[in-house]
């Protein structure tokens, strides 16, 4: 039996020299070769022996890349305890082979995300894509029917999956387009933005955040909106009665919060709650509008019952929500005007 141990080298405990990069690259290339020889080649060969290769969709990707001294160290957040969002860590392979459903040799140049894999697989198998699924199907890109370039988002902590509770208080988030990357490091005692022009500075050496306010402002807003949009939501159970049977004896009224209410983090138990009148067994649509100007977010959520609670939020998230004041809500019975 062999035992594999995760190698952790916290940043600052070891000093590397630029001359070390050649042998570090060699070790990394050797690991890739080992993966090819010991996993992928036998796997494909076995699928062919079983007569399954032509019926199998094989997807190769990763959860992160590796810094190999591009920014002075090696590893990734869970091995170096230094959370970064530079391309050497967030750019990863995505290769698909499915002889029955994918064109041979097709290369997609646009950036995509791991959350796009599930809707892509469902689309390739001609299965419905649930509304709650994040990401988009890449089938249009693969077949050249879709050329829409979308931004990519990422988030990590200084310790990755090994993060302590203290490390979890700091988040490194990034938004990446084909031309720009905005990185936001936020936590106790730190609130730093970095901006890189990926076309002029592909190795991300020159932070130009102070030089391009017109680029930073919309990217910062989009990044904050993504953080809020991807928070866990309350699931909706199927109603036991049809919505058409719901009868309102009076117009719906929001009971909490009252107009003009201000939430204090500790006083409301670190949560945001909404309550309204109406039948408990009904399903409702909650429309929300948060913030104004550059900080603006709106949308709808399906909810069963006459209340909904969001949180508890971390103090970091609560402070971010404060950027989006004021809040407004409108509630209606789902399927009824």
mmCIF file of C-alpha atoms in Angstrom:
data_model
loop_
_atom_site.group_PDB
_atom_site.id
_atom_site.type_symbol
_atom_site.label_atom_id
_atom_site.label_comp_id
_atom_site.label_asym_id
_atom_site.label_seq_id
_atom_site.Cartn_x
_atom_site.Cartn_y
_atom_site.Cartn_z
ATOM 1 C CA UNK A 1 0.000 0.000 0.000
ATOM 2 C CA UNK A 2 1.125 3.563 -0.681
ATOM 3 C CA UNK A 3 0.269 6.600 1.364
ATOM 4 C CA UNK A 4 0.023 10.042 -0.198
ATOM 5 C CA UNK A 5 0.353 13.068 2.020
ATOM 6 C CA UNK A 6 -0.576 16.619 1.148
ATOM 7 C CA UNK A 7 2.563 18.768 1.156
ATOM 8 C CA UNK A 8 1.966 22.052 2.959
ATOM 9 C CA UNK A 9 4.596 24.780 2.715
ATOM 10 C CA UNK A 10 3.212 27.993 4.256
ATOM 11 C CA UNK A 11 4.448 31.073 2.466
ATOM 12 C CA UNK A 12 7.391 32.605 4.296
ATOM 13 C CA UNK A 13 8.742 29.342 5.700
ATOM 14 C CA UNK A 14 10.872 28.509 2.646
ATOM 15 C CA UNK A 15 12.782 30.782 0.312
ATOM 16 C CA UNK A 16 12.882 29.926 -3.390
ATOM 17 C CA UNK A 17 15.251 31.322 -5.975
ATOM 18 C CA UNK A 18 14.432 31.987 -9.625
ATOM 19 C CA UNK A 19 16.993 29.344 -10.529
ATOM 20 C CA UNK A 20 14.760 26.764 -8.816
ATOM 21 C CA UNK A 21 12.032 27.223 -11.422
ATOM 22 C CA UNK A 22 13.535 24.809 -13.968
ATOM 23 C CA UNK A 23 13.516 21.786 -11.665
ATOM 24 C CA UNK A 24 10.125 22.751 -10.242
ATOM 25 C CA UNK A 25 8.746 22.776 -13.801
ATOM 26 C CA UNK A 26 10.395 19.401 -14.372
ATOM 27 C CA UNK A 27 8.722 17.864 -11.326
ATOM 28 C CA UNK A 28 5.352 19.269 -12.355
ATOM 29 C CA UNK A 29 5.685 18.014 -15.934
ATOM 30 C CA UNK A 30 6.600 14.608 -14.519
ATOM 31 C CA UNK A 31 3.375 14.506 -12.515
ATOM 32 C CA UNK A 32 1.364 15.316 -15.624
ATOM 33 C CA UNK A 33 3.144 12.549 -17.553
ATOM 34 C CA UNK A 34 2.471 10.105 -14.728
ATOM 35 C CA UNK A 35 -1.240 10.993 -14.791
ATOM 36 C CA UNK A 36 -1.353 10.419 -18.546
ATOM 37 C CA UNK A 37 0.422 7.074 -18.379
ATOM 38 C CA UNK A 38 -1.157 5.619 -15.260
ATOM 39 C CA UNK A 39 -4.720 6.941 -15.446
ATOM 40 C CA UNK A 40 -5.932 8.325 -18.756
ATOM 41 C CA UNK A 41 -4.304 5.885 -21.160
ATOM 42 C CA UNK A 42 -5.475 2.766 -19.237
ATOM 43 C CA UNK A 43 -8.938 4.296 -18.762
ATOM 44 C CA UNK A 44 -9.458 5.009 -22.474
ATOM 45 C CA UNK A 45 -8.021 1.641 -23.432
ATOM 46 C CA UNK A 46 -10.359 -0.167 -21.049
ATOM 47 C CA UNK A 47 -13.399 1.737 -22.327
ATOM 48 C CA UNK A 48 -12.482 0.656 -25.848
ATOM 49 C CA UNK A 49 -12.054 -2.988 -24.805
ATOM 50 C CA UNK A 50 -15.519 -2.911 -23.245
ATOM 51 C CA UNK A 51 -16.983 -1.294 -26.334
ATOM 52 C CA UNK A 52 -18.051 1.762 -24.323
ATOM 53 C CA UNK A 53 -15.719 4.438 -25.655
ATOM 54 C CA UNK A 54 -18.054 5.541 -28.449
ATOM 55 C CA UNK A 55 -20.874 5.871 -25.903
ATOM 56 C CA UNK A 56 -18.920 7.644 -23.153
ATOM 57 C CA UNK A 57 -18.466 11.331 -22.455
ATOM 58 C CA UNK A 58 -15.067 11.869 -20.824
ATOM 59 C CA UNK A 59 -14.352 15.236 -19.211
ATOM 60 C CA UNK A 60 -10.936 16.255 -17.878
ATOM 61 C CA UNK A 61 -10.662 19.347 -15.691
ATOM 62 C CA UNK A 62 -9.183 20.472 -12.374
ATOM 63 C CA UNK A 63 -10.147 22.444 -9.296
ATOM 64 C CA UNK A 64 -7.104 24.727 -9.450
ATOM 65 C CA UNK A 65 -3.722 25.272 -11.017
ATOM 66 C CA UNK A 66 -0.338 25.676 -9.347
ATOM 67 C CA UNK A 67 1.866 28.658 -8.779
ATOM 68 C CA UNK A 68 5.356 27.651 -9.901
ATOM 69 C CA UNK A 69 7.293 30.743 -8.804
ATOM 70 C CA UNK A 70 5.378 33.076 -11.152
ATOM 71 C CA UNK A 71 4.747 35.287 -8.130
ATOM 72 C CA UNK A 72 7.620 34.091 -5.970
ATOM 73 C CA UNK A 73 6.261 30.898 -4.396
ATOM 74 C CA UNK A 74 4.870 27.472 -5.248
ATOM 75 C CA UNK A 75 1.588 25.696 -4.592
ATOM 76 C CA UNK A 76 -1.979 26.927 -4.193
ATOM 77 C CA UNK A 77 -4.040 28.242 -1.242
ATOM 78 C CA UNK A 78 -4.458 24.938 0.607
ATOM 79 C CA UNK A 79 -0.728 24.163 0.395
ATOM 80 C CA UNK A 80 0.858 27.603 0.690
ATOM 81 C CA UNK A 81 -1.752 29.209 2.996
ATOM 82 C CA UNK A 82 -1.579 32.228 0.711
ATOM 83 C CA UNK A 83 -4.795 32.780 -1.215
ATOM 84 C CA UNK A 84 -4.229 34.176 -4.699
ATOM 85 C CA UNK A 85 -6.334 34.569 -7.834
ATOM 86 C CA UNK A 86 -3.616 34.935 -10.450
ATOM 87 C CA UNK A 87 -3.975 33.026 -13.705
ATOM 88 C CA UNK A 88 -1.467 30.318 -12.814
ATOM 89 C CA UNK A 89 -3.909 29.146 -10.124
ATOM 90 C CA UNK A 90 -7.329 29.855 -11.650
ATOM 91 C CA UNK A 91 -6.703 28.901 -15.315
ATOM 92 C CA UNK A 92 -7.330 25.178 -15.599
ATOM 93 C CA UNK A 93 -7.850 22.624 -18.369
ATOM 94 C CA UNK A 94 -11.281 21.644 -19.663
ATOM 95 C CA UNK A 95 -11.185 18.870 -22.233
ATOM 96 C CA UNK A 96 -14.160 16.820 -23.393
ATOM 97 C CA UNK A 97 -14.394 13.832 -25.664
ATOM 98 C CA UNK A 98 -17.648 12.242 -26.665
ATOM 99 C CA UNK A 99 -17.494 10.739 -30.158
ATOM 100 C CA UNK A 100 -21.281 10.560 -30.477
ATOM 101 C CA UNK A 101 -22.028 14.156 -29.463
ATOM 102 C CA UNK A 102 -18.868 16.290 -29.824
ATOM 103 C CA UNK A 103 -16.997 17.387 -32.959
ATOM 104 C CA UNK A 104 -13.432 16.118 -33.175
ATOM 105 C CA UNK A 105 -10.613 18.585 -32.610
ATOM 106 C CA UNK A 106 -12.817 21.562 -31.760
ATOM 107 C CA UNK A 107 -11.083 24.256 -29.716
ATOM 108 C CA UNK A 108 -13.015 26.966 -27.850
ATOM 109 C CA UNK A 109 -10.919 30.059 -27.244
ATOM 110 C CA UNK A 110 -13.312 31.890 -24.941
ATOM 111 C CA UNK A 111 -12.956 31.547 -21.193
ATOM 112 C CA UNK A 112 -15.546 29.358 -19.486
ATOM 113 C CA UNK A 113 -16.117 28.164 -15.913
ATOM 114 C CA UNK A 114 -16.429 24.859 -14.086
ATOM 115 C CA UNK A 115 -20.054 25.685 -13.302
ATOM 116 C CA UNK A 116 -20.664 25.443 -17.067
ATOM 117 C CA UNK A 117 -19.891 21.713 -17.090
ATOM 118 C CA UNK A 118 -23.187 20.469 -15.618
ATOM 119 C CA UNK A 119 -25.493 22.415 -17.958
ATOM 120 C CA UNK A 120 -23.261 21.413 -20.886
ATOM 121 C CA UNK A 121 -23.535 17.724 -20.057
ATOM 122 C CA UNK A 122 -27.303 17.976 -19.622
ATOM 123 C CA UNK A 123 -27.604 19.750 -22.979
ATOM 124 C CA UNK A 124 -25.416 17.187 -24.745
ATOM 125 C CA UNK A 125 -27.600 14.401 -23.340
ATOM 126 C CA UNK A 126 -30.716 16.364 -24.342
ATOM 127 C CA UNK A 127 -31.910 16.548 -20.743
ATOM 128 C CA UNK A 128 -33.636 19.583 -19.213
ATOM 129 C CA UNK A 129 -31.442 22.073 -17.358
ATOM 130 C CA UNK A 130 -33.010 23.007 -13.981
ATOM 131 C CA UNK A 131 -33.488 26.716 -13.449
ATOM 132 C CA UNK A 132 -31.411 26.630 -10.263
ATOM 133 C CA UNK A 133 -28.309 25.318 -12.064
ATOM 134 C CA UNK A 134 -25.528 27.867 -12.255
ATOM 135 C CA UNK A 135 -23.445 28.337 -15.378
ATOM 136 C CA UNK A 136 -24.422 28.010 -19.019
ATOM 137 C CA UNK A 137 -24.387 25.276 -21.617
ATOM 138 C CA UNK A 138 -21.284 25.441 -23.825
ATOM 139 C CA UNK A 139 -22.915 23.530 -26.667
ATOM 140 C CA UNK A 140 -23.439 26.784 -28.593
ATOM 141 C CA UNK A 141 -19.753 27.667 -28.261
ATOM 142 C CA UNK A 142 -18.689 24.174 -29.287
ATOM 143 C CA UNK A 143 -20.795 24.268 -32.450
ATOM 144 C CA UNK A 144 -19.936 27.921 -33.217
ATOM 145 C CA UNK A 145 -23.559 28.986 -32.724
ATOM 146 C CA UNK A 146 -22.753 31.209 -29.745
ATOM 147 C CA UNK A 147 -19.923 33.724 -29.498
ATOM 148 C CA UNK A 148 -21.037 35.593 -26.377
ATOM 149 C CA UNK A 149 -18.056 36.341 -24.144
ATOM 150 C CA UNK A 150 -18.987 36.207 -20.454
ATOM 151 C CA UNK A 151 -16.885 37.108 -17.408
ATOM 152 C CA UNK A 152 -15.611 34.446 -15.034
ATOM 153 C CA UNK A 153 -15.690 34.666 -11.245
ATOM 154 C CA UNK A 154 -13.714 32.883 -8.548
ATOM 155 C CA UNK A 155 -13.322 32.896 -4.769
ATOM 156 C CA UNK A 156 -10.913 31.337 -2.292
ATOM 157 C CA UNK A 157 -9.536 31.772 1.213
ATOM 158 C CA UNK A 158 -5.915 31.902 2.382
ATOM 159 C CA UNK A 159 -6.082 28.214 3.286
ATOM 160 C CA UNK A 160 -8.338 26.657 0.649
ATOM 161 C CA UNK A 161 -9.997 23.526 1.999
ATOM 162 C CA UNK A 162 -7.565 23.563 4.955
ATOM 163 C CA UNK A 163 -8.669 27.037 6.023
ATOM 164 C CA UNK A 164 -9.138 27.612 9.726
ATOM 165 C CA UNK A 165 -12.057 29.633 11.065
ATOM 166 C CA UNK A 166 -9.738 32.614 11.238
ATOM 167 C CA UNK A 167 -8.645 32.135 7.615
ATOM 168 C CA UNK A 168 -12.287 31.904 6.523
ATOM 169 C CA UNK A 169 -12.762 35.520 7.557
ATOM 170 C CA UNK A 170 -10.603 36.585 4.611
ATOM 171 C CA UNK A 171 -11.807 36.065 1.037
ATOM 172 C CA UNK A 172 -9.941 36.532 -2.221
ATOM 173 C CA UNK A 173 -12.414 37.050 -5.036
ATOM 174 C CA UNK A 174 -11.838 37.877 -8.670
ATOM 175 C CA UNK A 175 -13.678 38.778 -11.840
ATOM 176 C CA UNK A 176 -11.929 38.016 -15.119
ATOM 177 C CA UNK A 177 -12.729 39.122 -18.666
ATOM 178 C CA UNK A 178 -10.639 38.554 -21.778
ATOM 179 C CA UNK A 179 -8.922 41.891 -21.155
ATOM 180 C CA UNK A 180 -9.113 42.683 -17.446
ATOM 181 C CA UNK A 181 -8.967 40.997 -14.058
ATOM 182 C CA UNK A 182 -10.159 42.614 -10.828
ATOM 183 C CA UNK A 183 -9.080 40.946 -7.570
ATOM 184 C CA UNK A 184 -10.609 41.892 -4.209
ATOM 185 C CA UNK A 185 -8.972 40.711 -0.988
ATOM 186 C CA UNK A 186 -11.231 41.429 1.970
ATOM 187 C CA UNK A 187 -10.910 40.422 5.601
ATOM 188 C CA UNK A 188 -9.911 41.657 9.064
ATOM 189 C CA UNK A 189 -7.615 44.609 8.498
ATOM 190 C CA UNK A 190 -7.468 44.210 4.716
ATOM 191 C CA UNK A 191 -9.622 45.578 1.906
ATOM 192 C CA UNK A 192 -7.501 45.689 -1.244
ATOM 193 C CA UNK A 193 -8.333 45.787 -4.934
ATOM 194 C CA UNK A 194 -5.957 44.832 -7.743
ATOM 195 C CA UNK A 195 -6.535 45.413 -11.458
ATOM 196 C CA UNK A 196 -4.516 43.819 -14.252
ATOM 197 C CA UNK A 197 -4.651 44.362 -18.007
ATOM 198 C CA UNK A 198 -4.321 40.761 -19.182
ATOM 199 C CA UNK A 199 -3.502 41.723 -22.754
ATOM 200 C CA UNK A 200 -0.714 44.167 -21.928
ATOM 201 C CA UNK A 201 0.381 42.362 -18.745
ATOM 202 C CA UNK A 202 -0.485 38.630 -19.035
ATOM 203 C CA UNK A 203 1.752 37.672 -16.095
ATOM 204 C CA UNK A 204 -0.106 40.096 -13.789
ATOM 205 C CA UNK A 205 2.910 42.018 -12.563
ATOM 206 C CA UNK A 206 1.578 45.583 -12.700
ATOM 207 C CA UNK A 207 -1.400 46.522 -10.551
ATOM 208 C CA UNK A 208 -3.113 49.443 -12.353
ATOM 209 C CA UNK A 209 -6.136 49.790 -10.062
ATOM 210 C CA UNK A 210 -5.417 53.495 -9.482
ATOM 211 C CA UNK A 211 -5.136 54.264 -13.195
ATOM 212 C CA UNK A 212 -8.443 52.942 -14.565
ATOM 213 C CA UNK A 213 -11.326 54.070 -12.365
ATOM 214 C CA UNK A 214 -13.710 53.687 -15.316
ATOM 215 C CA UNK A 215 -12.797 50.000 -15.578
ATOM 216 C CA UNK A 216 -12.768 49.300 -11.843
ATOM 217 C CA UNK A 217 -16.214 50.740 -11.026
ATOM 218 C CA UNK A 218 -18.407 48.430 -13.183
ATOM 219 C CA UNK A 219 -16.223 45.396 -12.465
ATOM 220 C CA UNK A 220 -16.404 46.013 -8.718
ATOM 221 C CA UNK A 221 -20.192 46.274 -8.930
ATOM 222 C CA UNK A 222 -20.438 43.080 -10.995
ATOM 223 C CA UNK A 223 -18.170 41.225 -8.561
ATOM 224 C CA UNK A 224 -20.247 42.286 -5.534
ATOM 225 C CA UNK A 225 -23.450 41.342 -7.356
ATOM 226 C CA UNK A 226 -22.022 37.896 -8.089
ATOM 227 C CA UNK A 227 -21.176 37.412 -4.387
ATOM 228 C CA UNK A 228 -24.721 38.266 -3.350
ATOM 229 C CA UNK A 229 -26.329 36.294 -6.172
ATOM 230 C CA UNK A 230 -24.492 33.078 -5.320
ATOM 231 C CA UNK A 231 -25.398 32.966 -1.636
ATOM 232 C CA UNK A 232 -27.465 29.883 -0.629
ATOM 233 C CA UNK A 233 -31.197 30.353 -1.082
ATOM 234 C CA UNK A 234 -34.159 28.815 0.647
ATOM 235 C CA UNK A 235 -35.530 25.879 -1.367
ATOM 236 C CA UNK A 236 -39.186 25.809 -2.316
ATOM 237 C CA UNK A 237 -41.223 22.663 -1.644
ATOM 238 C CA UNK A 238 -44.099 21.841 -4.003
ATOM 239 C CA UNK A 239 -47.417 23.243 -2.843
ATOM 240 C CA UNK A 240 -50.094 20.744 -1.874
ATOM 241 C CA UNK A 241 -52.826 22.870 -3.456
ATOM 242 C CA UNK A 242 -52.921 24.572 -6.826
ATOM 243 C CA UNK A 243 -52.146 28.260 -6.955
ATOM 244 C CA UNK A 244 -55.445 28.908 -8.722
ATOM 245 C CA UNK A 245 -57.228 27.842 -5.532
ATOM 246 C CA UNK A 246 -55.549 30.576 -3.486
ATOM 247 C CA UNK A 247 -58.020 33.333 -2.632
ATOM 248 C CA UNK A 248 -56.903 36.588 -1.040
ATOM 249 C CA UNK A 249 -59.435 38.331 1.178
ATOM 250 C CA UNK A 250 -57.309 41.479 1.256
ATOM 251 C CA UNK A 251 -54.200 42.789 -0.533
ATOM 252 C CA UNK A 252 -50.889 41.392 0.679
ATOM 253 C CA UNK A 253 -49.079 43.567 3.196
ATOM 254 C CA UNK A 254 -45.418 43.397 4.228
ATOM 255 C CA UNK A 255 -45.376 43.072 8.027
ATOM 256 C CA UNK A 256 -41.609 43.265 8.458
ATOM 257 C CA UNK A 257 -39.526 45.235 7.771
ATOM 258 C CA UNK A 258 -41.527 48.442 8.038
ATOM 259 C CA UNK A 259 -40.846 51.317 5.693
ATOM 260 C CA UNK A 260 -37.647 53.054 6.691
ATOM 261 C CA UNK A 261 -36.380 50.285 8.994
ATOM 262 C CA UNK A 262 -32.622 50.062 9.506
ATOM 263 C CA UNK A 263 -31.048 46.697 10.335
ATOM 264 C CA UNK A 264 -28.212 46.520 12.825
ATOM 265 C CA UNK A 265 -26.034 43.437 12.491
ATOM 266 C CA UNK A 266 -26.244 42.191 16.089
ATOM 267 C CA UNK A 267 -29.831 43.263 16.766
ATOM 268 C CA UNK A 268 -31.312 41.131 13.963
ATOM 269 C CA UNK A 269 -29.215 38.053 14.681
ATOM 270 C CA UNK A 270 -27.028 38.615 11.617
ATOM 271 C CA UNK A 271 -29.983 37.863 9.339
ATOM 272 C CA UNK A 272 -32.384 39.677 7.030
ATOM 273 C CA UNK A 273 -36.019 38.600 7.443
ATOM 274 C CA UNK A 274 -39.161 39.454 5.501
ATOM 275 C CA UNK A 275 -42.731 38.659 6.653
ATOM 276 C CA UNK A 276 -46.063 39.358 4.986
ATOM 277 C CA UNK A 277 -49.778 38.553 5.198
ATOM 278 C CA UNK A 278 -51.490 35.807 3.186
ATOM 279 C CA UNK A 279 -52.236 32.056 3.244
ATOM 280 C CA UNK A 280 -49.331 30.000 4.626
ATOM 281 C CA UNK A 281 -49.900 27.208 2.082
ATOM 282 C CA UNK A 282 -49.416 29.469 -0.940
ATOM 283 C CA UNK A 283 -46.281 29.971 -3.011
ATOM 284 C CA UNK A 284 -45.168 33.557 -3.436
ATOM 285 C CA UNK A 285 -42.800 35.534 -5.597
ATOM 286 C CA UNK A 286 -40.616 37.983 -3.701
ATOM 287 C CA UNK A 287 -39.308 40.791 -5.873
ATOM 288 C CA UNK A 288 -36.370 42.715 -4.473
ATOM 289 C CA UNK A 289 -34.502 45.838 -5.456
ATOM 290 C CA UNK A 290 -31.320 46.561 -3.547
ATOM 291 C CA UNK A 291 -29.154 49.640 -3.783
ATOM 292 C CA UNK A 292 -28.972 52.328 -6.418
ATOM 293 C CA UNK A 293 -26.546 53.743 -8.951
ATOM 294 C CA UNK A 294 -23.346 51.720 -9.344
ATOM 295 C CA UNK A 295 -24.407 49.461 -6.468
ATOM 296 C CA UNK A 296 -27.662 47.962 -7.675
ATOM 297 C CA UNK A 297 -29.164 44.469 -7.652
ATOM 298 C CA UNK A 298 -32.653 43.220 -8.458
ATOM 299 C CA UNK A 299 -34.378 39.898 -8.983
ATOM 300 C CA UNK A 300 -37.094 37.498 -7.834
ATOM 301 C CA UNK A 301 -37.216 34.491 -5.533
ATOM 302 C CA UNK A 302 -39.889 31.805 -5.202
ATOM 303 C CA UNK A 303 -40.925 31.179 -1.590
ATOM 304 C CA UNK A 304 -43.530 28.989 0.109
ATOM 305 C CA UNK A 305 -45.159 30.466 3.204
ATOM 306 C CA UNK A 306 -45.392 34.014 4.434
ATOM 307 C CA UNK A 307 -41.860 34.620 5.619
ATOM 308 C CA UNK A 308 -38.307 34.268 4.416
ATOM 309 C CA UNK A 309 -34.998 34.626 6.199
ATOM 310 C CA UNK A 310 -31.538 35.072 4.749
ATOM 311 C CA UNK A 311 -28.359 34.504 6.685
ATOM 312 C CA UNK A 312 -26.791 34.409 9.118
ATOM 313 C CA UNK A 313 -24.256 36.553 7.289
ATOM 314 C CA UNK A 314 -20.641 37.000 8.228
ATOM 315 C CA UNK A 315 -19.643 40.500 9.270
ATOM 316 C CA UNK A 316 -17.778 40.762 5.968
ATOM 317 C CA UNK A 317 -20.915 39.947 3.969
ATOM 318 C CA UNK A 318 -23.031 42.264 6.130
ATOM 319 C CA UNK A 319 -20.662 45.161 5.470
ATOM 320 C CA UNK A 320 -20.846 44.374 1.763
ATOM 321 C CA UNK A 321 -24.653 44.376 1.905
ATOM 322 C CA UNK A 322 -24.480 47.826 3.447
ATOM 323 C CA UNK A 323 -23.090 49.090 0.146
ATOM 324 C CA UNK A 324 -26.425 48.212 -1.463
ATOM 325 C CA UNK A 325 -28.761 50.360 0.665
ATOM 326 C CA UNK A 326 -31.666 50.995 0.388
ATOM 327 C CA UNK A 327 -33.630 47.741 0.090
ATOM 328 C CA UNK A 328 -37.208 47.366 -1.153
ATOM 329 C CA UNK A 329 -39.449 44.289 -1.473
ATOM 330 C CA UNK A 330 -42.703 43.433 -3.236
ATOM 331 C CA UNK A 331 -44.607 40.198 -2.622
ATOM 332 C CA UNK A 332 -47.259 38.542 -4.823
ATOM 333 C CA UNK A 333 -48.893 35.143 -5.038
ATOM 334 C CA UNK A 334 -47.042 33.094 -7.620
ATOM 335 C CA UNK A 335 -49.013 32.895 -10.850
ATOM 336 C CA UNK A 336 -51.352 35.733 -9.911
ATOM 337 C CA UNK A 337 -51.022 39.430 -10.736
#
